Coordinates of C-alpha atoms in Angstrom, one line a residue:
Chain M
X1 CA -67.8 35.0 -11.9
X2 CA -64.9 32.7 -10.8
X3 CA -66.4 29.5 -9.7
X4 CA -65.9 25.7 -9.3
X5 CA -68.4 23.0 -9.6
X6 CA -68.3 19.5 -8.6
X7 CA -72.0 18.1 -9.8
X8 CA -72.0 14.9 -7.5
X9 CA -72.7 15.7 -3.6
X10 CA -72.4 11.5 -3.2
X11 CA -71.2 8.9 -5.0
X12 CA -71.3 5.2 -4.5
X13 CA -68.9 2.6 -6.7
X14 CA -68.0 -0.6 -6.0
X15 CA -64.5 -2.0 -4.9
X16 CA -62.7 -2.9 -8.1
X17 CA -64.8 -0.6 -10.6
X18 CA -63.9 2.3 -12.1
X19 CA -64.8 6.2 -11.0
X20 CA -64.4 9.3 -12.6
X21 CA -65.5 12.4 -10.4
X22 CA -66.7 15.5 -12.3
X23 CA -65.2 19.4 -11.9
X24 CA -66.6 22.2 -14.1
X25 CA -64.5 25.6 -13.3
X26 CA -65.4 29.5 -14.6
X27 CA -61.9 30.7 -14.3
X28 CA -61.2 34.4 -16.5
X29 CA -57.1 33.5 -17.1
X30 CA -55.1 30.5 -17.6
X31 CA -55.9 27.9 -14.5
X32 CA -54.1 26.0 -12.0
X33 CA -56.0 23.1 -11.0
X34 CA -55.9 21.0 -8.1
X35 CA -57.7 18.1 -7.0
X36 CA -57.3 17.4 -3.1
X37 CA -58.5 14.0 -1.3
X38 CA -59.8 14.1 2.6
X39 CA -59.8 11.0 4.4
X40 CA -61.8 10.3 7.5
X41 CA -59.5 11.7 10.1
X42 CA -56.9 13.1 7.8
X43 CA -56.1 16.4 6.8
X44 CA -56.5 17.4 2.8
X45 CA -53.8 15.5 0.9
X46 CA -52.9 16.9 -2.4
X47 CA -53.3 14.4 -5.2
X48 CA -52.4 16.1 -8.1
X49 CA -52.1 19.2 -9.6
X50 CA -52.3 20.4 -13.4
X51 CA -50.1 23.6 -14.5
X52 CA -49.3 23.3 -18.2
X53 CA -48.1 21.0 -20.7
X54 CA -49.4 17.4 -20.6
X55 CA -53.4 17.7 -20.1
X56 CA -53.4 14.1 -18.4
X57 CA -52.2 14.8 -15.8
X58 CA -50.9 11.5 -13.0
X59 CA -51.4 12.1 -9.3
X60 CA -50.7 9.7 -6.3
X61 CA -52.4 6.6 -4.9
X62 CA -53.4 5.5 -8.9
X63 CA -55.4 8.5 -9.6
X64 CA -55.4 10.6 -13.0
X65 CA -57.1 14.0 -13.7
X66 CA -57.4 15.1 -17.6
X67 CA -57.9 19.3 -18.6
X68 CA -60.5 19.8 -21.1
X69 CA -60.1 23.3 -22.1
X70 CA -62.9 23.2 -24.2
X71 CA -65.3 22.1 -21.7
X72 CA -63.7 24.1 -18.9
X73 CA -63.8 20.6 -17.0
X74 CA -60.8 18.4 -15.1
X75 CA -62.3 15.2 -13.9
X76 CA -60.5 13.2 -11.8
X77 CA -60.4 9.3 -12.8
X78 CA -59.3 5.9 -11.4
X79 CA -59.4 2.7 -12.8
X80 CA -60.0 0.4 -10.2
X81 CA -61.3 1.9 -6.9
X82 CA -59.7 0.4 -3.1
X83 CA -61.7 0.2 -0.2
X84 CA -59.2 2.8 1.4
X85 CA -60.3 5.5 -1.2
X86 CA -63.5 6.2 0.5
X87 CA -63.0 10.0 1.2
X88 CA -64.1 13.4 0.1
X89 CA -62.8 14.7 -2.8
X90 CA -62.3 18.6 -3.4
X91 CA -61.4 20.2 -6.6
X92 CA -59.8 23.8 -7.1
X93 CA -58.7 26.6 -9.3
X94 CA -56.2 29.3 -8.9
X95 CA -54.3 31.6 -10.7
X96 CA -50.4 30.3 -11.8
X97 CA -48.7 32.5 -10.1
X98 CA -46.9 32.7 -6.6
X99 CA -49.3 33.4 -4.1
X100 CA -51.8 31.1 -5.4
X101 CA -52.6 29.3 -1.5
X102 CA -54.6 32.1 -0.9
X103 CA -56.9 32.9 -4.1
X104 CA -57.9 29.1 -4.8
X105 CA -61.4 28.8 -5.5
X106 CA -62.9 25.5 -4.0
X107 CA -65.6 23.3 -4.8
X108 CA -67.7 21.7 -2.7
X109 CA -66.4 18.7 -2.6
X110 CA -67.9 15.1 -3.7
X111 CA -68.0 12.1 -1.1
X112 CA -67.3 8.9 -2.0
X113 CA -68.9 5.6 -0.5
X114 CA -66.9 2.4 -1.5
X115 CA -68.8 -1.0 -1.2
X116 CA -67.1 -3.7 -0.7
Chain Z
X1 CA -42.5 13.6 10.4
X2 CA -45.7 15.1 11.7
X3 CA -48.1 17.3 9.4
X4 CA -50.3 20.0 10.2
X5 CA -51.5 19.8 14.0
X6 CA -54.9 21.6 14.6
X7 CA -56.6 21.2 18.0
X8 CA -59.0 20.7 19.1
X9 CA -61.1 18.8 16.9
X10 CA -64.1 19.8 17.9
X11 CA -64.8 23.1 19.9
X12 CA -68.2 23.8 20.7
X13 CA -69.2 27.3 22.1
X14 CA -71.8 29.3 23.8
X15 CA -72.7 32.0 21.9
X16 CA -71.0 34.9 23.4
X17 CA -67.9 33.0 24.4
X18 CA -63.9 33.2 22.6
X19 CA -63.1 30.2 20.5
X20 CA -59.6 29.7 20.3
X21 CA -58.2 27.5 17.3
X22 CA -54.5 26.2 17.3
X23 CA -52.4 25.4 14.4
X24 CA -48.9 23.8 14.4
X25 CA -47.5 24.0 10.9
X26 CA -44.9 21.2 9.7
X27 CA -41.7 21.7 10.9
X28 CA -39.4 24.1 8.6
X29 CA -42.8 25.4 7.7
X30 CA -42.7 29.5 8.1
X31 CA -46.2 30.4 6.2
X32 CA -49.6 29.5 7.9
X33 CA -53.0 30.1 5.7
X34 CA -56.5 29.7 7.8
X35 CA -59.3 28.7 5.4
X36 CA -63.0 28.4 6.4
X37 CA -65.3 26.0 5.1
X38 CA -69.1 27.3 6.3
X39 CA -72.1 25.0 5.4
X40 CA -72.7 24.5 1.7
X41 CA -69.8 26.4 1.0
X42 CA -66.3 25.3 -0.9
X43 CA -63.3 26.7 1.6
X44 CA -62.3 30.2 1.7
X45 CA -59.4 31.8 2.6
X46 CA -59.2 34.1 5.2
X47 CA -55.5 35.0 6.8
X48 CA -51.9 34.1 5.8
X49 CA -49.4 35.0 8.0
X50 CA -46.2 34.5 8.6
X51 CA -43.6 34.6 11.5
X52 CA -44.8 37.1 13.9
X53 CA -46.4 39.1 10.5
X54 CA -49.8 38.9 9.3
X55 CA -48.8 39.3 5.7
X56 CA -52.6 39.0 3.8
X57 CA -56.2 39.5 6.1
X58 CA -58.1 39.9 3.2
X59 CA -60.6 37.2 3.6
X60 CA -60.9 37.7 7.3
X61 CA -64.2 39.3 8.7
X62 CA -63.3 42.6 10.0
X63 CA -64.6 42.5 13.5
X64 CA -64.3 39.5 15.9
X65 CA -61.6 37.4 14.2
X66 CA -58.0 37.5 14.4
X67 CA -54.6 35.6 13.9
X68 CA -51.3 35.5 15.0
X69 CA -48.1 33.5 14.5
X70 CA -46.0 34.1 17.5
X71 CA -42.4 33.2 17.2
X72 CA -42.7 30.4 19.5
X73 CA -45.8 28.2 19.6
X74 CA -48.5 27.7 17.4
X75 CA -50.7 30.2 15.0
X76 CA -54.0 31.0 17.0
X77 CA -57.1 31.8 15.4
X78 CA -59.4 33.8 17.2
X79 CA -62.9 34.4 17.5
X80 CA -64.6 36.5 20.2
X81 CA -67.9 36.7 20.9
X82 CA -68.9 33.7 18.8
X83 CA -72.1 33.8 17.3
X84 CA -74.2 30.7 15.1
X85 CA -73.0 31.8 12.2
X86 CA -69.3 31.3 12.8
X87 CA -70.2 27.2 12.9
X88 CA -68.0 26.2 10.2
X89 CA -65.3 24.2 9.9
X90 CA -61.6 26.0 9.7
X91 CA -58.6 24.0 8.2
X92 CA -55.0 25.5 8.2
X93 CA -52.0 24.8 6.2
X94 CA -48.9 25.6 6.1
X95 CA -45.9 26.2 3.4
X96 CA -42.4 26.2 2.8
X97 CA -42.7 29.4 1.2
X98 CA -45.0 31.5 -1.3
X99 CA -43.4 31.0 -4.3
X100 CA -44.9 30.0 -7.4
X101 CA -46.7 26.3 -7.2
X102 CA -45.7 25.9 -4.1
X103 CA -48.1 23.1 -2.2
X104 CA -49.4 23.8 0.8
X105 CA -49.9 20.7 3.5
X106 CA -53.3 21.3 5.1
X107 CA -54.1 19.8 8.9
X108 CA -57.5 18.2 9.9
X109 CA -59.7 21.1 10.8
X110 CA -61.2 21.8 13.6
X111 CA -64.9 21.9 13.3
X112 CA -66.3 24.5 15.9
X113 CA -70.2 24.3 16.8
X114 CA -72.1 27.2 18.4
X115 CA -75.0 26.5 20.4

């Protein structure tokens, strides 16, 4: 079965450390993977987006995501973590082909506390 | 430069009533996608439409729910007869077009409560 997993409901870091979030995907043919961030207020902002080629992939506001086929994983990373990142992150997984909008497969989303 | 416009918010409903959900894709935007996020549940897609079509339905629940994308105006979402169960949260975004990779620009949700 086609699924997405993001292990951590919550997570807490503070201001200035460093944060990796975790995405597991069961995906039959070759992925395209997203990783979307939702601010309080805002509507879901694509970060960054893997297709093929590089597997580290660099997305906006300082964040990175890196493809693992081997562990079917594409955790999204960030050095140093801003107050302003506080948000809920979603990863997803389509197909790489047009028409891909409407068959991502979403994961539930991890929600990220920032102490200052 | 505005994004995706979704109002309202927040809708809450009787059971029984018609919710109504409005979307206003980004201007030069022609392709609209409804998704709905219920409880413990990643997003689905349900409807893509565009201009006055609705080109894919397949994730839409067969009774109750429908879409359209009028020429002029917004794309409407519509429940009747609402029951509990349609408490979720329902995003849209729009698109440029459908072709390969292309990103689609989502709006805020509106989160619609039955009571």
């Amino acid at each position: 079965a086609q699924s997405v997993t993001q292990p951590d409901i919550h997570i807490t870091v503070s201001e200035g450390a460093s944060l990796e979030l975790r995405c597991n995907y069961s995906y039959g043919a070759t992925p395209y993977l997203f990783w979307y961030v939702q601010s309080p207020g805002q509507g879901l902002q694509l970060l960054l987006k893997y297709f093929s080629g590089d597997t580290l992939v660099q997305g906006i506001k300082g964040f990175e995501a890196e493809f693992k086929r081997s562990q079917s994983s594409f955790n999204l990373r960030k050095p140093s973590v801003h107050w302003s990142d506080a948000a809920e992150y979603f990863c997803a997984v389509g197909p790489n082909n047009a028409g891909n909008n409407r068959k991502l497969i979403w994961g539930l989303g991890t929600s990220l506390a920032v102490n200052p | 430069n505005a994004g995706v416009m979704q109002n309202p918010r927040h809708l809450v409903r009787r059971r029984g009533q018609e919710a109504r959900l409005r979307c206003s894709p980004m201007k030069g935007h022609s392709h609209v996608y409804w998704y709905r996020q219920l409880p413990e549940e990643g997003l689905k897609f349900m409807v893509y439409l565009q201009k006055e079509n609705i080109i894919d339905e397949s994730g839409m629940p067969k009774e109750r729910f429908s879409a359209e994308f009028p020429k002029e105006g917004p794309s409407i979402l519509r429940i009747q007869q609402v029951v509990r169960g349609d408490s979720a949260a329902y995003f849209c975004a729009s698109s440029p077009g459908e072709g390969m990779n292309t990103e689609a620009f989502f709006g805020q949700g509106t989160r619609l409560t039955v009571v």
